Amino acid sequence: MGNKKISWGIAPIGWRNDDIPEIGAENTLSHLLSDIVVAGFEGTEVGGFFPKPKVLNKELHLRKLKIAGQWFSSFIIRDGLKEASKAFHKHCEYLKAVNAAVAVVSEQTYSIQSTEKNVFKEKPYFTDKEWDQLCQGLNELGKIATEYDLKLVFHHHMGTGVQTLAEIDRLMENTDPNHVHLLYDTGHIYVSDADYMTLLNKHINRIHHVHFKDVRQLLKEQCDKEGKSFLQSFLAGMFTVPGDGCIDFTEVYKKLLETNYSGWIVIEAEQDPSVAHPLEYALKARNYINEELIPLENGSLITG
């Protein structure tokens, strides 16, 4: 247990959001990276506004920060494997150049996450044929990732065809565990299924990247009742950092410790930076980690 290697990061989404580029546009890369240092995190994920590897690497080196990974929108079902592979090669080239660990993949065919559709009631579904196409395609993308010394981690996500536990089960059952790994996101599975431990317990051996995202229960219920879209929901404040919502991260962290999880845990909370001050919330998350989660490591050494 003492040899476990967990790295703590925080995503740029608290400062700037790729889905709505105008919010937080005043937050420069230097500002973002320096805030991350002030808040005591070891690294971040690549945002859509990040510069070329040479420029980014210098900024990271100056602050002793690392890159965990970056989101990739795959359209295996819509565009076919050939097109997806071409785009994924470019993605992996960038990630290798910035010494990342994982490529975060989300299948965006039919996704409603950037639309005005009700994210609680209008999620898309794949046909059996489309499932086969997706799973076979992910196996191939996973092989490409290994060529670049990366792990493909699949991101289950609200408003997509792989959102619920049943859908994640199907994806895991029909993909190669050597090439397709799982990104476990507490917030997305909780909003989807009102449960976050079943997924963790069931697929712990496939999980190679973790997003700690908290949920404000009353706001979630309100957004559901009002039929809000994904973007409207996070702008309303449905998501927040650990320790500020209803998810018990001590339970989650204990499980990760017990199973010797090795890799990144990235704090990610889609919020409007003009409402939720990015550094304030980064510090809030860090304090929660230091006070509630890190002490569990000693307990796990005794009981484990």
PDB file of C-alpha atoms in Angstrom, residues 160-293:
ATOM      1  CA  THR A 160     -24.046  10.302 -24.593  1.00  0.00           C
ATOM      2  CA  GLY A 161     -24.669   6.705 -25.670  1.00  0.00           C
ATOM      3  CA  VAL A 162     -22.387   5.410 -22.891  1.00  0.00           C
ATOM      4  CA  GLN A 163     -23.789   7.009 -19.759  1.00  0.00           C
ATOM      5  CA  THR A 164     -25.491   4.430 -17.515  1.00  0.00           C
ATOM      6  CA  LEU A 165     -23.957   1.535 -15.600  1.00  0.00           C
ATOM      7  CA  ALA A 166     -25.632  -0.934 -17.976  1.00  0.00           C
ATOM      8  CA  GLU A 167     -24.042   0.828 -20.957  1.00  0.00           C
ATOM      9  CA  ILE A 168     -20.632   0.938 -19.284  1.00  0.00           C
ATOM     10  CA  ASP A 169     -21.006  -2.793 -18.505  1.00  0.00           C
ATOM     11  CA  ARG A 170     -21.685  -3.482 -22.170  1.00  0.00           C
ATOM     12  CA  LEU A 171     -18.665  -1.455 -23.267  1.00  0.00           C
ATOM     13  CA  MET A 172     -16.362  -3.199 -20.803  1.00  0.00           C
ATOM     14  CA  GLU A 173     -17.660  -6.670 -21.728  1.00  0.00           C
ATOM     15  CA  ASN A 174     -17.124  -6.119 -25.443  1.00  0.00           C
ATOM     16  CA  THR A 175     -13.752  -4.365 -25.500  1.00  0.00           C
ATOM     17  CA  ASP A 176     -10.230  -5.693 -24.977  1.00  0.00           C
ATOM     18  CA  PRO A 177      -9.048  -4.999 -21.387  1.00  0.00           C
ATOM     19  CA  ASN A 178      -5.475  -4.766 -22.687  1.00  0.00           C
ATOM     20  CA  HIS A 179      -6.328  -1.773 -24.856  1.00  0.00           C
ATOM     21  CA  VAL A 180      -9.508  -0.156 -23.549  1.00  0.00           C
ATOM     22  CA  HIS A 181      -9.516   1.160 -19.998  1.00  0.00           C
ATOM     23  CA  LEU A 182     -12.074   3.150 -18.037  1.00  0.00           C
ATOM     24  CA  LEU A 183     -12.190   6.681 -16.728  1.00  0.00           C
ATOM     25  CA  TYR A 184     -14.282   6.655 -13.557  1.00  0.00           C
ATOM     26  CA  ASP A 185     -16.177   9.923 -13.052  1.00  0.00           C
ATOM     27  CA  THR A 186     -18.069  10.147  -9.757  1.00  0.00           C
ATOM     28  CA  GLY A 187     -20.267  13.064 -10.833  1.00  0.00           C
ATOM     29  CA  HIS A 188     -21.420  11.692 -14.168  1.00  0.00           C
ATOM     30  CA  ILE A 189     -22.376   8.254 -12.864  1.00  0.00           C
ATOM     31  CA  TYR A 190     -24.118   9.753  -9.827  1.00  0.00           C
ATOM     32  CA  VAL A 191     -26.223  12.164 -11.886  1.00  0.00           C
ATOM     33  CA  SER A 192     -27.036   9.332 -14.302  1.00  0.00           C
ATOM     34  CA  ASP A 193     -27.745   6.460 -11.890  1.00  0.00           C
ATOM     35  CA  ALA A 194     -27.928   8.031  -8.384  1.00  0.00           C
ATOM     36  CA  ASP A 195     -25.135   5.628  -7.385  1.00  0.00           C
ATOM     37  CA  TYR A 196     -21.372   5.808  -7.738  1.00  0.00           C
ATOM     38  CA  MET A 197     -19.980   2.817  -5.805  1.00  0.00           C
ATOM     39  CA  THR A 198     -21.424  -0.019  -7.925  1.00  0.00           C
ATOM     40  CA  LEU A 199     -19.462   1.087 -10.974  1.00  0.00           C
ATOM     41  CA  LEU A 200     -16.277   1.485  -8.942  1.00  0.00           C
ATOM     42  CA  ASN A 201     -16.610  -1.933  -7.292  1.00  0.00           C
ATOM     43  CA  LYS A 202     -17.579  -3.684 -10.515  1.00  0.00           C
ATOM     44  CA  HIS A 203     -14.923  -2.307 -12.839  1.00  0.00           C
ATOM     45  CA  ILE A 204     -12.074  -1.371 -10.495  1.00  0.00           C
ATOM     46  CA  ASN A 205      -9.632  -3.494 -12.512  1.00  0.00           C
ATOM     47  CA  ARG A 206     -10.364  -1.534 -15.696  1.00  0.00           C
ATOM     48  CA  ILE A 207     -10.116   1.924 -14.115  1.00  0.00           C
ATOM     49  CA  HIS A 208      -6.915   3.776 -15.017  1.00  0.00           C
ATOM     50  CA  HIS A 209      -7.997   7.388 -14.625  1.00  0.00           C
ATOM     51  CA  VAL A 210     -10.330   9.059 -12.122  1.00  0.00           C
ATOM     52  CA  HIS A 211     -12.325  12.288 -12.077  1.00  0.00           C
ATOM     53  CA  PHE A 212     -13.507  13.454  -8.658  1.00  0.00           C
ATOM     54  CA  LYS A 213     -16.592  15.578  -9.316  1.00  0.00           C
ATOM     55  CA  ASP A 214     -19.161  16.383  -6.639  1.00  0.00           C
ATOM     56  CA  VAL A 215     -22.891  17.047  -7.112  1.00  0.00           C
ATOM     57  CA  ARG A 216     -25.222  19.476  -5.395  1.00  0.00           C
ATOM     58  CA  GLN A 217     -28.229  17.244  -4.831  1.00  0.00           C
ATOM     59  CA  LEU A 218     -30.927  19.927  -4.609  1.00  0.00           C
ATOM     60  CA  LEU A 219     -29.676  21.647  -7.758  1.00  0.00           C
ATOM     61  CA  LYS A 220     -29.527  18.316  -9.583  1.00  0.00           C
ATOM     62  CA  GLU A 221     -33.168  17.659  -8.669  1.00  0.00           C
ATOM     63  CA  GLN A 222     -34.138  21.169  -9.737  1.00  0.00           C
ATOM     64  CA  CYS A 223     -32.345  20.860 -13.098  1.00  0.00           C
ATOM     65  CA  ASP A 224     -34.019  17.486 -13.689  1.00  0.00           C
ATOM     66  CA  LYS A 225     -37.437  18.900 -12.810  1.00  0.00           C
ATOM     67  CA  GLU A 226     -36.926  21.854 -15.160  1.00  0.00           C
ATOM     68  CA  GLY A 227     -35.603  19.645 -17.976  1.00  0.00           C
ATOM     69  CA  LYS A 228     -32.333  21.500 -18.326  1.00  0.00           C
ATOM     70  CA  SER A 229     -29.604  20.659 -20.829  1.00  0.00           C
ATOM     71  CA  PHE A 230     -26.123  19.549 -19.731  1.00  0.00           C
ATOM     72  CA  LEU A 231     -24.663  23.026 -20.250  1.00  0.00           C
ATOM     73  CA  GLN A 232     -27.595  24.707 -18.475  1.00  0.00           C
ATOM     74  CA  SER A 233     -27.214  22.278 -15.572  1.00  0.00           C
ATOM     75  CA  PHE A 234     -23.577  22.990 -14.919  1.00  0.00           C
ATOM     76  CA  LEU A 235     -24.099  26.736 -15.349  1.00  0.00           C
ATOM     77  CA  ALA A 236     -26.845  26.417 -12.720  1.00  0.00           C
ATOM     78  CA  GLY A 237     -24.273  24.896 -10.360  1.00  0.00           C
ATOM     79  CA  MET A 238     -25.164  21.191 -10.434  1.00  0.00           C
ATOM     80  CA  PHE A 239     -21.493  20.188 -10.193  1.00  0.00           C
ATOM     81  CA  THR A 240     -18.914  21.284  -7.658  1.00  0.00           C
ATOM     82  CA  VAL A 241     -15.605  20.193  -6.134  1.00  0.00           C
ATOM     83  CA  PRO A 242     -15.278  17.321  -3.617  1.00  0.00           C
ATOM     84  CA  GLY A 243     -16.493  18.187  -0.160  1.00  0.00           C
ATOM     85  CA  ASP A 244     -19.015  20.725  -1.422  1.00  0.00           C
ATOM     86  CA  GLY A 245     -21.774  18.316  -2.523  1.00  0.00           C
ATOM     87  CA  CYS A 246     -23.448  15.025  -1.635  1.00  0.00           C
ATOM     88  CA  ILE A 247     -20.865  12.413  -2.697  1.00  0.00           C
ATOM     89  CA  ASP A 248     -18.879  10.618   0.023  1.00  0.00           C
ATOM     90  CA  PHE A 249     -15.371  10.602  -1.422  1.00  0.00           C
ATOM     91  CA  THR A 250     -13.950   8.864   1.660  1.00  0.00           C
ATOM     92  CA  GLU A 251     -15.787   5.723   0.561  1.00  0.00           C
ATOM     93  CA  VAL A 252     -14.450   6.078  -2.973  1.00  0.00           C
ATOM     94  CA  TYR A 253     -10.883   6.818  -1.895  1.00  0.00           C
ATOM     95  CA  LYS A 254     -10.809   3.888   0.537  1.00  0.00           C
ATOM     96  CA  LYS A 255     -11.710   1.552  -2.326  1.00  0.00           C
ATOM     97  CA  LEU A 256      -9.003   3.006  -4.547  1.00  0.00           C
ATOM     98  CA  LEU A 257      -6.451   2.581  -1.751  1.00  0.00           C
ATOM     99  CA  GLU A 258      -7.546  -0.980  -0.986  1.00  0.00           C
ATOM    100  CA  THR A 259      -7.092  -1.986  -4.605  1.00  0.00           C
ATOM    101  CA  ASN A 260      -3.725  -0.207  -4.981  1.00  0.00           C
ATOM    102  CA  TYR A 261      -5.026   2.193  -7.606  1.00  0.00           C
ATOM    103  CA  SER A 262      -2.126   3.807  -9.426  1.00  0.00           C
ATOM    104  CA  GLY A 263      -2.609   6.849 -11.629  1.00  0.00           C
ATOM    105  CA  TRP A 264      -4.196  10.276 -11.640  1.00  0.00           C
ATOM    106  CA  ILE A 265      -7.127  11.521  -9.621  1.00  0.00           C
ATOM    107  CA  VAL A 266      -8.217  14.758 -11.269  1.00  0.00           C
ATOM    108  CA  ILE A 267     -10.589  17.220  -9.603  1.00  0.00           C
ATOM    109  CA  GLU A 268     -13.094  18.299 -12.217  1.00  0.00           C
ATOM    110  CA  ALA A 269     -16.123  20.472 -11.663  1.00  0.00           C
ATOM    111  CA  GLU A 270     -17.843  22.217 -14.544  1.00  0.00           C
ATOM    112  CA  GLN A 271     -18.818  25.579 -13.097  1.00  0.00           C
ATOM    113  CA  ASP A 272     -19.106  29.155 -14.274  1.00  0.00           C
ATOM    114  CA  PRO A 273     -15.814  30.794 -13.182  1.00  0.00           C
ATOM    115  CA  SER A 274     -17.553  34.163 -12.802  1.00  0.00           C
ATOM    116  CA  VAL A 275     -19.733  32.547 -10.111  1.00  0.00           C
ATOM    117  CA  ALA A 276     -17.380  29.936  -8.628  1.00  0.00           C
ATOM    118  CA  HIS A 277     -13.967  31.606  -8.251  1.00  0.00           C
ATOM    119  CA  PRO A 278     -11.524  29.041  -9.727  1.00  0.00           C
ATOM    120  CA  LEU A 279      -8.740  29.414  -7.166  1.00  0.00           C
ATOM    121  CA  GLU A 280     -11.183  29.532  -4.251  1.00  0.00           C
ATOM    122  CA  TYR A 281     -12.737  26.239  -5.357  1.00  0.00           C
ATOM    123  CA  ALA A 282      -9.355  24.663  -6.132  1.00  0.00           C
ATOM    124  CA  LEU A 283      -8.258  25.475  -2.569  1.00  0.00           C
ATOM    125  CA  LYS A 284     -11.564  24.180  -1.202  1.00  0.00           C
ATOM    126  CA  ALA A 285     -10.954  20.869  -2.995  1.00  0.00           C
ATOM    127  CA  ARG A 286      -7.344  20.678  -1.819  1.00  0.00           C
ATOM    128  CA  ASN A 287      -8.338  21.332   1.802  1.00  0.00           C
ATOM    129  CA  TYR A 288     -10.939  18.572   1.621  1.00  0.00           C
ATOM    130  CA  ILE A 289      -8.354  16.157   0.175  1.00  0.00           C
ATOM    131  CA  ASN A 290      -5.821  17.036   2.878  1.00  0.00           C
ATOM    132  CA  GLU A 291      -8.285  16.868   5.761  1.00  0.00           C
ATOM    133  CA  GLU A 292     -10.577  13.987   4.771  1.00  0.00           C
ATOM    134  CA  LEU A 293      -8.800  11.786   2.226  1.00  0.00           C
TER     135      LEU A 293
END
